[in-house]
Amino acid sequence: MVLDVHKADDSLVDPSLLPAVPVGLPKVLDLVVSGEATSRAELARRTGLARSTVGQQVEHLVGHGILREIESSESVRGRPPRVLTLSPRAGTIAVADIDTLASQVAIADLGGRVLAQETVVIPIEAGPQAVLEAVTEELLNLLERCGRDPDRVREVVVGLPAPVDPQRGCAVRPTGMPGWDGFPVAEWLRSRFHAPAVVDNDANLMAVGEAAQDQVDTPLLCIKIGAGIGVGIITADGEVHRGADGAAGDVGHIRAVGGGGDVLCTCGNIGCVGALASHRAVLSSLGIPESTEEDPLFGAHTLAERVANNDPPAVRALRQAATEIGEVVAMLVYMFNPRTLILGGPLSELRDDMLSGVRAVVYQRALPLATRKLTITTTQLGENSSIHGGVALALRDVFSERGIARMLVDDAGAP
Ligand SMILES: [Zn+2]
């Protein structure tokens, strides 16, 4: 289970002190949150529980501010029917997708709806303390803007552009991220929000977000082409494959097929595909600075503009990068035999050259059996994939047996 892998609630509540969750209560909650049942009668029918039992559980959940029961406006003769929904007081999920130059932060409700989202411009090189302070400040602003209680944040999820140790909740030997190696990100956030905190690799979150969309088949690989290149891997049964140490999918340091000349990578090796074909590498090959005093995202804006104007060197650089990435992707197709392969990150969204370039190499290199039913496409959610992935991961924890028990403890005595 995801919860056990992440140890999201370490040091918050002694699990042995959590109350037993009444039998059937998680199902009642799930049916209401998913919108599948909105009345006590429907709940009784769907769960097979006695109406009196359903009644007790509804009272319990309403009493703890998790559900609310309101009178429907659709009044049929006599007493208006009462409708069950998730209460706004049930709480929120806070998510931050931290990237090299800027971070996306968002607040979502427990129904998975994003309530507010903002960009925080701060370079990851500023170090964990400064970045986490900035991200936390913006999350608290968003909570205030939405009128949500900061004490009712149920889980915080953070994505980092680095290999992540999910047990310790920290980046492990990241490149270009001074101060982040081993910094206890999850612990820092737990103490700030008094809520469970989870840290994951950004490409993993992106993959979870994309895999949760309608009509997306697994196994799924999501390749994030940003400052580096990383892959999020979703197994056939919908779980993230993180590997033994959380380093699975860190493919940017695979040596490029052509050898990559003598380009030095941030990892200290020569010819890594990430040093040749990432967004950062393409900017550097075109002599475009990544950021300037006036525009922290100068590089991304300038490249997008040049590609839109069909600037030949920019289009050529994009196509070259697509070929390099295609070679790595073809290898991944051999290894994982995915059903869906998604390209994400700023470089893949500029225009179809990246997609068509990768497709061309994969179909040429990989065996027909592995590509027969393979879909290669770009993200459905664009730059919001990781945010949605973070929300999805958090909700699994929040609505797990332990998560529900924790909600019932937190709100004991609540009005
Ligand atoms: Zn490298």
XYZ file of C-alpha atoms and ligand atoms in Angstrom:
416
model
C 0.000 0.000 0.000
C 1.185 3.501 -0.797
C 0.788 4.639 2.793
C 3.266 2.097 4.109
C 5.841 2.919 1.460
C 5.683 6.615 2.223
C 5.454 6.463 5.993
C 3.372 9.580 5.575
C 2.355 9.809 9.204
C 5.604 9.027 10.995
C 5.849 10.738 14.352
C 2.402 12.311 14.199
C 0.074 9.906 15.926
C 1.017 6.597 17.499
C -0.900 4.151 15.244
C -1.822 2.063 18.305
C -3.727 5.070 19.695
C -5.903 5.425 16.630
C -9.512 4.322 17.159
C -10.922 1.355 15.288
C -12.884 2.545 12.280
C -16.469 1.155 12.382
C -17.049 -1.617 9.833
C -18.515 -0.236 6.620
C -17.727 3.391 7.442
C -14.956 3.717 4.816
C -17.397 2.420 2.181
C -20.085 4.906 3.277
C -17.561 7.727 3.064
C -16.266 6.575 -0.317
C -19.757 6.394 -1.831
C -20.591 9.918 -0.716
C -17.240 11.447 -1.707
C -17.381 9.840 -5.152
C -20.945 11.111 -5.573
C -22.258 7.563 -6.066
C -24.671 7.870 -3.158
C -26.198 11.056 -1.763
C -28.836 9.777 0.644
C -29.065 7.401 3.583
C -31.451 5.179 1.624
C -29.011 4.859 -1.276
C -26.166 4.153 1.133
C -28.121 1.349 2.770
C -28.910 -0.141 -0.626
C -25.345 0.145 -1.927
C -23.590 -1.124 1.207
C -26.128 -3.747 2.235
C -25.913 -2.376 5.783
C -28.995 -1.888 7.958
C -30.477 1.606 7.726
C -29.877 2.103 11.435
C -26.179 1.262 10.988
C -25.876 3.616 8.028
C -27.632 6.257 10.124
C -25.086 5.892 12.946
C -22.167 6.157 10.548
C -23.606 9.186 8.805
C -24.151 10.859 12.215
C -20.568 10.004 13.110
C -19.153 11.520 9.912
C -21.411 14.580 10.075
C -20.524 15.050 13.746
C -16.831 15.130 12.873
C -17.384 17.685 10.139
C -16.367 15.266 7.385
C -19.780 15.011 5.717
C -22.719 17.370 5.783
C -26.375 16.708 5.208
C -28.295 19.538 3.594
C -31.824 19.953 2.396
C -32.099 19.581 -1.339
C -33.538 22.488 -3.259
C -35.470 19.999 -5.365
C -38.419 19.844 -3.034
C -40.850 17.070 -3.659
C -44.219 17.451 -1.852
C -43.783 17.866 1.859
C -40.362 17.573 3.484
C -37.444 18.330 1.111
C -35.090 15.357 0.691
C -31.768 15.537 2.529
C -28.585 15.259 0.499
C -25.206 14.070 1.772
C -22.008 15.705 0.502
C -18.423 16.160 1.560
C -18.213 19.007 4.066
C -15.931 21.941 3.220
C -14.731 21.480 6.821
C -13.490 17.979 5.969
C -10.154 19.515 5.072
C -7.739 19.977 2.223
C -4.685 18.554 0.497
C -1.662 20.809 -0.061
C 0.608 20.024 -3.016
C 3.844 21.584 -4.248
C 5.581 20.611 -7.472
C 9.042 22.039 -6.897
C 11.111 22.636 -10.012
C 14.465 24.197 -10.784
C 13.322 27.777 -11.431
C 9.761 27.907 -10.126
C 7.272 25.753 -8.244
C 3.570 25.117 -8.668
C 1.601 25.030 -5.431
C -2.047 24.099 -5.041
C -4.801 23.399 -2.546
C -7.393 20.714 -3.280
C -10.465 19.529 -1.428
C -10.932 15.912 -0.379
C -13.023 15.325 -3.491
C -9.827 15.917 -5.508
C -10.929 19.291 -6.865
C -8.127 21.872 -7.110
C -9.411 24.973 -5.293
C -6.521 27.330 -5.954
C -3.124 27.196 -7.614
C -0.178 29.590 -7.882
C 3.361 29.706 -9.206
C 6.133 30.501 -6.741
C 9.216 31.820 -8.481
C 12.269 30.734 -6.535
C 15.275 28.810 -7.885
C 15.844 25.414 -6.331
C 19.476 26.478 -5.875
C 18.279 28.804 -3.101
C 18.313 25.666 -0.944
C 15.625 23.654 0.844
C 15.013 26.040 3.727
C 14.324 29.070 1.498
C 12.324 27.127 -1.094
C 10.178 25.331 1.491
C 9.551 28.601 3.357
C 8.380 30.270 0.125
C 6.230 27.323 -0.858
C 4.673 27.072 2.615
C 3.915 30.784 2.694
C 2.077 30.560 -0.631
C 0.171 27.442 0.454
C -0.988 29.288 3.578
C -2.022 32.249 1.383
C -4.051 29.928 -0.826
C -5.742 28.341 2.197
C -6.692 31.779 3.452
C -7.941 32.842 0.029
C -10.186 29.758 -0.134
C -11.342 30.235 3.448
C -9.903 26.869 4.477
C -8.559 26.083 7.924
C -4.763 25.477 7.890
C -5.262 23.073 10.813
C -7.352 20.863 8.559
C -4.723 20.160 5.917
C -4.914 16.360 5.758
C -1.725 15.700 3.823
C 1.084 17.621 2.164
C 2.669 16.201 -0.990
C 5.837 17.564 -2.539
C 7.432 16.627 -5.851
C 11.171 17.168 -6.339
C 13.181 16.991 -9.589
C 15.536 14.461 -8.028
C 15.787 10.850 -6.916
C 13.768 10.654 -3.705
C 13.985 8.288 -0.753
C 10.277 7.882 0.020
C 10.943 6.371 3.444
C 13.018 9.299 4.675
C 11.134 11.860 2.604
C 14.185 13.531 1.113
C 16.151 13.949 -2.106
C 19.124 11.636 -2.508
C 22.270 12.888 -4.234
C 20.446 15.328 -6.506
C 22.505 17.263 -9.040
C 22.316 21.059 -9.208
C 20.429 21.224 -5.896
C 22.891 22.404 -3.254
C 21.780 21.651 0.299
C 18.961 19.276 -0.670
C 20.831 15.967 -0.336
C 19.292 14.255 2.681
C 17.478 17.392 3.859
C 14.379 16.098 5.735
C 11.735 17.691 3.515
C 8.837 15.512 4.736
C 9.727 16.057 8.399
C 10.042 19.819 7.854
C 6.586 20.003 6.268
C 5.016 17.696 8.876
C 6.096 19.978 11.667
C 4.906 23.063 9.786
C 1.460 21.762 8.788
C 0.940 19.223 11.603
C -0.143 16.816 8.883
C 1.340 13.765 7.190
C 3.786 14.719 4.455
C 4.965 12.770 1.441
C 7.884 13.529 -0.865
C 8.138 11.963 -4.294
C 9.972 12.393 -7.564
C 8.266 14.922 -9.862
C 8.061 12.528 -12.822
C 6.365 9.966 -10.541
C 3.717 12.516 -9.574
C 3.278 13.450 -13.214
C 2.784 9.785 -14.123
C 0.212 9.306 -11.331
C -1.677 12.399 -12.500
C -1.773 11.236 -16.113
C -2.609 7.623 -15.228
C -5.656 8.881 -13.306
C -7.194 10.408 -16.438
C -10.041 8.691 -18.281
C -9.203 6.011 -20.801
C -5.508 5.842 -19.979
C -4.141 2.308 -19.931
C -1.314 0.942 -17.821
C 1.520 0.031 -17.697
C 2.380 3.655 -18.282
C 5.641 5.549 -18.633
C 5.683 9.327 -18.282
C 8.853 11.047 -19.480
C 9.405 14.494 -18.026
C 11.732 16.587 -20.150
C 12.655 19.561 -18.017
C 15.992 20.724 -16.614
C 16.826 17.020 -16.684
C 15.049 13.939 -17.965
C 13.151 11.591 -15.663
C 10.596 8.850 -16.084
C 7.647 7.995 -13.863
C 6.701 4.332 -14.085
C 3.171 3.075 -13.341
C 2.777 -0.688 -13.207
C -0.090 -2.667 -14.731
C -1.925 -2.589 -11.394
C -1.616 1.184 -11.088
C 1.193 1.472 -8.527
C 4.299 3.641 -8.861
C 7.446 1.604 -9.415
C 10.086 3.432 -7.393
C 12.805 0.807 -7.329
C 14.803 -0.345 -4.308
C 16.087 3.134 -3.417
C 13.637 5.466 -5.146
C 16.005 5.964 -8.066
C 13.998 4.084 -10.722
C 13.368 6.199 -13.798
C 16.335 8.521 -13.339
C 17.158 7.988 -17.019
C 18.703 11.389 -17.760
C 22.123 9.985 -16.944
C 21.973 7.145 -19.440
C 24.676 7.689 -22.035
C 23.255 9.018 -25.298
C 23.317 6.470 -28.112
C 25.609 8.537 -30.325
C 28.028 8.882 -27.422
C 27.099 12.503 -26.922
C 30.481 13.977 -27.824
C 32.181 15.625 -24.893
C 29.258 17.377 -23.230
C 29.792 17.355 -19.485
C 26.699 16.512 -17.403
C 25.908 17.918 -13.942
C 26.541 14.397 -12.620
C 30.182 14.579 -13.720
C 29.872 12.084 -16.575
C 30.258 12.800 -20.260
C 27.476 12.430 -22.825
C 24.423 11.824 -20.607
C 21.191 12.140 -22.578
C 19.950 14.721 -20.056
C 22.928 16.929 -20.872
C 22.100 16.730 -24.598
C 18.351 16.665 -24.923
C 16.745 18.249 -21.838
C 15.004 21.611 -21.967
C 18.038 23.113 -20.265
C 20.418 21.491 -22.768
C 18.446 22.792 -25.751
C 18.503 26.327 -24.311
C 22.221 26.076 -23.759
C 22.880 24.784 -27.291
C 20.993 27.801 -28.663
C 22.805 30.223 -26.361
C 19.570 31.252 -24.616
C 20.007 32.076 -20.918
C 17.657 30.115 -18.657
C 16.579 33.148 -16.682
C 17.251 36.867 -16.495
C 16.777 39.536 -13.837
C 13.477 40.664 -15.420
C 12.116 37.252 -16.383
C 13.001 34.247 -14.229
C 11.573 31.972 -16.962
C 13.259 33.852 -19.825
C 14.629 30.695 -21.454
C 11.298 28.875 -21.612
C 9.513 31.965 -22.937
C 12.170 32.723 -25.556
C 12.404 29.174 -26.847
C 8.610 28.890 -27.105
C 8.536 32.131 -29.071
C 11.312 31.047 -31.428
C 9.721 27.669 -32.083
C 6.352 29.329 -32.702
C 8.060 31.577 -35.260
C 9.678 28.569 -36.953
C 13.177 29.769 -36.106
C 15.290 27.131 -37.959
C 18.024 26.610 -35.315
C 15.383 26.240 -32.578
C 13.314 23.748 -34.554
C 16.455 21.812 -35.460
C 17.566 21.672 -31.819
C 14.128 20.403 -30.836
C 14.224 17.660 -33.472
C 17.730 16.590 -32.432
C 16.609 16.366 -28.833
C 13.599 14.297 -29.926
C 15.883 11.792 -31.651
C 18.145 11.452 -28.583
C 15.153 11.014 -26.302
C 13.544 8.601 -28.757
C 16.539 6.270 -28.443
C 16.172 6.127 -24.661
C 12.406 5.729 -24.939
C 12.809 2.836 -27.411
C 14.984 1.097 -24.843
C 12.382 1.713 -22.135
C 9.716 0.221 -24.393
C 11.815 -2.946 -24.666
C 12.237 -3.122 -20.912
C 8.757 -2.209 -19.675
C 6.412 -2.997 -22.582
C 4.121 -0.096 -21.624
C 0.621 0.387 -23.025
C 0.880 4.180 -22.730
C 3.899 6.421 -23.119
C 3.513 10.090 -22.264
C 5.874 12.964 -22.954
C 5.684 15.820 -20.472
C 7.607 18.911 -19.403
C 8.201 22.195 -21.229
C 10.040 20.784 -24.244
C 7.307 18.326 -25.188
C 4.610 20.964 -25.191
C 6.189 23.404 -27.632
C 4.945 21.667 -30.755
C 4.524 18.255 -32.281
C 8.141 17.887 -33.435
C 9.117 16.307 -30.134
C 6.234 13.848 -30.251
C 6.706 12.916 -33.896
C 10.491 12.636 -33.470
C 10.178 10.274 -30.506
C 7.472 8.234 -32.257
C 9.642 7.846 -35.367
C 12.577 6.412 -33.409
C 10.454 4.163 -31.205
C 8.528 2.621 -34.085
C 11.758 2.092 -35.985
C 13.674 0.553 -33.084
C 11.241 -1.342 -30.909
C 9.750 -4.695 -31.869
C 6.271 -4.737 -33.424
C 4.916 -6.790 -30.524
C 5.843 -4.049 -28.049
C 4.456 -1.207 -30.153
C 1.330 -2.827 -31.603
C -0.987 -1.412 -28.947
C 1.320 1.301 -27.648
C -0.017 4.853 -27.450
C 2.644 7.586 -27.534
C 1.239 10.981 -26.686
C 1.746 14.193 -24.723
C 0.250 14.985 -21.314
C -3.460 15.641 -20.958
C -2.955 17.962 -18.002
C 0.111 19.881 -19.203
C 2.057 21.509 -16.391
C -0.666 20.501 -13.927
C -0.013 16.752 -14.167
C 2.211 16.626 -11.096
C -0.226 18.644 -8.995
C -3.058 16.268 -9.872
C -0.786 13.295 -9.240
C 0.064 14.670 -5.806
C -3.611 15.104 -4.984
C -4.368 11.545 -6.139
C -1.565 10.082 -3.999
C -2.694 12.059 -0.953
C -6.315 10.979 -1.310
C -5.308 7.318 -1.238
C -3.679 7.945 2.145
C -6.450 10.168 3.490
C -9.184 7.647 2.685
C -7.212 4.610 3.789
C -8.389 2.966 7.017
C -5.599 4.711 8.910
C -6.267 8.057 7.270
C -9.929 7.912 8.243
C -9.023 6.931 11.797
C -6.724 9.931 11.952
C -9.485 12.271 10.754
C -11.781 10.940 13.477
C -9.093 11.539 16.122
C -8.167 15.025 14.899
C -11.725 16.161 14.982
C -12.714 14.608 18.277
C -14.711 17.248 20.109
C -15.010 19.439 17.031
C -18.175 21.514 16.937
Zn 24.631 12.738 -16.083
